């Protein structure tokens, strides 16, 4: 890397569904001027558009199961090669299995920091019961903890707010179980590689954001 050239910031946000990854990823993306790549949002878009990927993924997403690794790895490989990822990116919701993490490593992608946003299960269930998304732009809100100005329309584009089908209580329970069995082992996986930072995600959005920025700034200071 030539001198004076800043190293790309390649981040992974780990955590249970509803831990706040999407909200924190959006704020982090703005501050460091890097894109957020959310596999969940990509899948929801594909389902809404009725593409082949959407048709394949719909059953898995709506029942709270994981989409097979080979499908997800394929779409992520293409996505992180796009020009907007040149200065780095935030992966929100990927990898979600050890096999996905291994595939990411094998693609030659060197991850800067993995931030594990930790929230107890009972808080997750409480949070997910009021979660909603904009039907048009996909921005995420919460009816109680992060409402929009008028409570029914998106602050960004004025679109209508809808509840996510996979936030149904039975599906939430299944997604949490899937998280503990399939995704949580990644905490140990990245800890073993020295890239993991744990952040307590049970608190005010702005306090958690501040802790995340502290971790990233620490990485940047050490690298540049
Ligand atoms: P999310 O918005 O990240 O909570 O993802 C919503 C749903 O999309 C998940 O419950 C899975 O069905 C699917 N999904 C998202 N990311 C992945 C991934 N990396 N691997 C497998 N399935 C995924």
Coordinates of C-alpha atoms and ligand atoms in Angstrom, one line a residue:
X1 CA 0.0 0.0 0.0
X2 CA 1.5 3.4 -1.0
X3 CA 2.3 5.8 1.9
X4 CA -0.4 8.3 2.9
X5 CA -3.0 6.0 1.5
X6 CA -5.6 5.1 4.2
X7 CA -6.3 1.5 4.8
X8 CA -9.9 0.4 3.9
X9 CA -12.1 -0.2 7.0
X10 CA -13.8 -3.6 6.6
X11 CA -16.2 -4.2 9.4
X12 CA -18.5 -7.0 10.5
X13 CA -21.3 -6.3 12.9
X14 CA -22.2 -9.5 14.8
X15 CA -25.1 -9.9 17.2
X16 CA -28.6 -11.5 17.5
X17 CA -31.4 -10.4 15.3
X18 CA -32.7 -7.2 16.9
X19 CA -29.5 -6.4 18.6
X20 CA -29.3 -3.1 16.8
X21 CA -26.9 -4.0 14.0
X22 CA -28.9 -2.3 11.3
X23 CA -29.3 0.9 13.2
X24 CA -25.7 1.1 14.3
X25 CA -24.5 0.1 10.8
X26 CA -26.4 3.0 9.3
X27 CA -24.8 5.5 11.7
X28 CA -21.4 4.1 11.3
X29 CA -21.7 4.1 7.5
X30 CA -22.5 7.8 7.6
X31 CA -19.6 8.7 9.9
X32 CA -16.9 6.7 8.0
X33 CA -18.3 7.1 4.6
X34 CA -18.5 3.4 3.7
X35 CA -21.5 1.4 2.6
X36 CA -23.5 -0.9 4.7
X37 CA -24.1 -4.3 3.1
X38 CA -27.1 -6.0 4.7
X39 CA -27.8 -9.5 3.4
X40 CA -31.2 -9.4 5.1
X41 CA -32.1 -6.2 3.2
X42 CA -30.8 -7.6 -0.1
X43 CA -33.0 -10.7 0.4
X44 CA -36.1 -8.7 1.3
X45 CA -35.6 -6.5 -1.8
X46 CA -35.2 -9.7 -4.0
X47 CA -38.4 -11.2 -2.4
X48 CA -40.3 -7.9 -3.0
X49 CA -39.1 -7.8 -6.6
X50 CA -39.9 -11.4 -7.2
X51 CA -36.5 -12.3 -8.7
X52 CA -35.2 -15.9 -8.8
X53 CA -33.1 -15.2 -5.7
X54 CA -36.2 -13.8 -4.0
X55 CA -38.3 -16.9 -4.9
X56 CA -35.6 -19.2 -3.5
X57 CA -35.0 -17.2 -0.4
X58 CA -38.7 -16.4 0.6
X59 CA -39.5 -19.7 2.4
X60 CA -36.3 -19.5 4.5
X61 CA -36.6 -15.9 5.4
X62 CA -40.3 -16.0 6.3
X63 CA -39.9 -19.0 8.5
X64 CA -36.9 -17.7 10.4
X65 CA -34.4 -20.2 8.9
X66 CA -31.1 -19.3 7.3
X67 CA -30.8 -19.2 3.5
X68 CA -28.2 -21.8 2.3
X69 CA -24.6 -20.8 2.6
X70 CA -23.8 -21.2 -1.1
X71 CA -26.5 -18.7 -2.2
X72 CA -25.5 -16.1 0.4
X73 CA -21.8 -16.5 -0.2
X74 CA -22.3 -16.0 -4.0
X75 CA -24.2 -12.8 -3.6
X76 CA -21.8 -11.4 -1.1
X77 CA -18.7 -12.2 -3.2
X78 CA -20.2 -10.1 -6.0
X79 CA -21.3 -7.3 -3.7
X80 CA -18.0 -6.6 -2.0
X81 CA -16.2 -6.3 -5.3
X82 CA -18.3 -3.3 -6.3
X83 CA -16.5 0.0 -6.6
X84 CA -18.3 1.6 -3.6
X85 CA -16.5 -0.9 -1.4
X86 CA -13.1 0.4 -2.3
X87 CA -12.6 2.3 1.1
X88 CA -14.3 -0.5 3.1
X89 CA -17.7 -1.6 4.1
X90 CA -19.9 -2.8 7.0
X91 CA -21.3 -6.3 6.8
X92 CA -24.6 -6.4 8.6
X93 CA -25.9 -10.0 8.9
X94 CA -23.1 -11.7 7.2
X95 CA -21.3 -14.0 8.0
X96 CA -24.0 -15.9 9.9
X97 CA -22.3 -19.4 10.0
X98 CA -18.8 -20.6 10.3
X99 CA -18.9 -21.8 6.7
X100 CA -19.7 -18.3 5.5
X101 CA -16.9 -16.9 7.6
X102 CA -14.5 -19.4 6.1
X103 CA -15.7 -18.5 2.6
X104 CA -15.2 -14.8 3.3
X105 CA -11.6 -15.5 4.6
X106 CA -10.9 -17.6 1.5
X107 CA -12.0 -14.8 -0.8
X108 CA -9.0 -12.8 0.5
X109 CA -11.0 -10.2 2.3
X110 CA -9.1 -9.0 5.3
X111 CA -11.5 -7.9 8.0
X112 CA -10.4 -5.0 10.1
X113 CA -12.7 -5.3 13.2
X114 CA -15.6 -7.5 14.1
X115 CA -18.0 -5.8 16.5
X116 CA -20.2 -8.0 18.6
X117 CA -23.2 -6.1 19.8
X118 CA -24.4 -8.0 22.9
X119 CA -28.0 -7.9 24.1
X120 CA -29.8 -10.4 26.4
X121 CA -32.5 -12.6 24.8
X122 CA -35.4 -11.1 26.8
X123 CA -34.5 -7.6 25.6
X124 CA -34.3 -8.9 22.0
X125 CA -37.8 -10.3 22.2
X126 CA -39.1 -7.0 23.6
X127 CA -37.4 -4.9 20.9
X128 CA -38.4 -7.1 18.0
X129 CA -42.1 -7.0 18.9
X130 CA -42.3 -3.3 17.8
X131 CA -39.8 -3.3 14.9
X132 CA -41.0 -1.8 11.6
X133 CA -39.4 -1.0 8.2
X134 CA -40.2 1.5 5.5
X135 CA -41.9 -0.3 2.6
X136 CA -40.2 1.9 0.1
X137 CA -36.6 2.5 1.2
X138 CA -36.1 -0.3 3.9
X139 CA -35.1 2.1 6.7
X140 CA -35.7 0.5 10.1
X141 CA -37.5 2.0 13.1
X142 CA -39.2 0.8 16.3
X143 CA -42.7 1.9 17.3
X144 CA -41.5 2.6 20.9
X145 CA -37.7 3.0 21.0
X146 CA -37.0 4.6 17.6
X147 CA -40.3 6.0 16.2
X148 CA -40.6 8.2 13.1
X149 CA -41.9 11.8 13.4
X150 CA -45.5 10.9 12.7
X151 CA -45.3 7.3 13.8
X152 CA -46.6 5.9 10.5
X153 CA -44.4 7.2 7.7
X154 CA -40.7 7.0 7.1
X155 CA -38.7 10.1 8.1
X156 CA -36.3 9.7 5.1
X157 CA -38.7 9.2 2.2
X158 CA -42.3 9.4 3.5
X159 CA -42.9 5.7 2.6
X160 CA -45.4 3.6 4.6
X161 CA -44.1 1.7 7.7
X162 CA -44.8 -2.0 7.8
X163 CA -44.0 -4.8 10.3
X164 CA -41.5 -7.4 9.1
X165 CA -43.2 -10.8 8.6
X166 CA -40.3 -12.5 10.2
X167 CA -40.8 -10.5 13.4
X168 CA -43.8 -12.6 14.3
X169 CA -43.2 -13.9 17.9
X170 CA -43.0 -17.6 16.8
X171 CA -40.6 -16.7 14.0
X172 CA -38.6 -14.5 16.4
X173 CA -38.1 -17.4 18.8
X174 CA -36.9 -19.5 15.9
X175 CA -34.5 -16.8 14.7
X176 CA -33.0 -16.5 18.2
X177 CA -32.5 -20.2 18.4
X178 CA -30.9 -20.2 15.0
X179 CA -28.7 -17.3 16.1
X180 CA -27.4 -19.2 19.2
X181 CA -26.7 -22.5 17.3
X182 CA -25.4 -21.2 14.0
X183 CA -24.1 -17.6 14.4
X184 CA -22.9 -17.3 18.0
X185 CA -19.9 -19.6 17.4
X186 CA -18.5 -16.8 15.2
X187 CA -17.8 -14.8 18.4
X188 CA -15.2 -17.4 19.4
X189 CA -14.0 -17.8 15.8
X190 CA -13.1 -14.1 15.4
X191 CA -11.9 -13.9 19.0
X192 CA -9.4 -16.5 18.1
X193 CA -8.2 -14.4 15.1
X194 CA -7.8 -11.3 17.3
X195 CA -10.3 -9.1 15.5
X196 CA -13.2 -9.3 17.9
X197 CA -14.5 -6.3 20.0
X198 CA -17.4 -6.7 22.3
X199 CA -19.8 -3.8 22.8
X200 CA -22.7 -3.8 25.3
X201 CA -25.8 -3.2 23.1
X202 CA -28.2 -2.9 26.0
X203 CA -28.6 0.9 26.4
X204 CA -29.3 4.1 24.5
X205 CA -28.6 4.1 20.8
X206 CA -26.3 7.1 21.0
X207 CA -24.2 5.5 23.9
X208 CA -23.8 2.3 21.9
X209 CA -22.8 4.3 18.8
X210 CA -20.2 6.2 20.8
X211 CA -18.7 2.9 22.0
X212 CA -18.6 1.5 18.4
X213 CA -16.9 4.7 17.1
X214 CA -14.3 4.4 19.9
X215 CA -13.4 0.8 18.8
X216 CA -13.2 1.9 15.1
X217 CA -11.2 5.0 15.9
X218 CA -8.8 2.9 17.9
X219 CA -8.3 0.6 14.9
X220 CA -7.7 3.6 12.5
X221 CA -5.2 5.2 14.9
X222 CA -3.3 1.9 15.2
X223 CA -3.2 1.4 11.4
X224 CA -2.4 4.9 10.0
Ligands
LIG1 P1 -31.7 -9.9 9.0 O1 -32.4 -8.7 8.3 O2 -30.2 -9.8 8.9 O3 -32.2 -10.2 10.3 O4 -32.0 -11.2 8.0 C1 -33.4 -11.6 7.8 C2 -33.4 -13.0 7.3 O5 -32.6 -13.1 6.0 C3 -32.7 -14.1 8.2 O6 -33.6 -14.5 9.2 C4 -32.3 -15.2 7.2 O7 -33.5 -15.9 6.8 C5 -31.9 -14.4 6.0 N1 -30.4 -14.0 6.0 C6 -29.9 -12.8 6.1 N2 -28.5 -12.9 6.1 C7 -28.2 -14.2 6.0 C8 -27.0 -14.9 6.0 N3 -25.8 -14.3 6.0 N4 -27.1 -16.3 5.8 C9 -28.3 -16.9 5.7 N5 -29.5 -16.3 5.8 C10 -29.5 -14.9 5.9

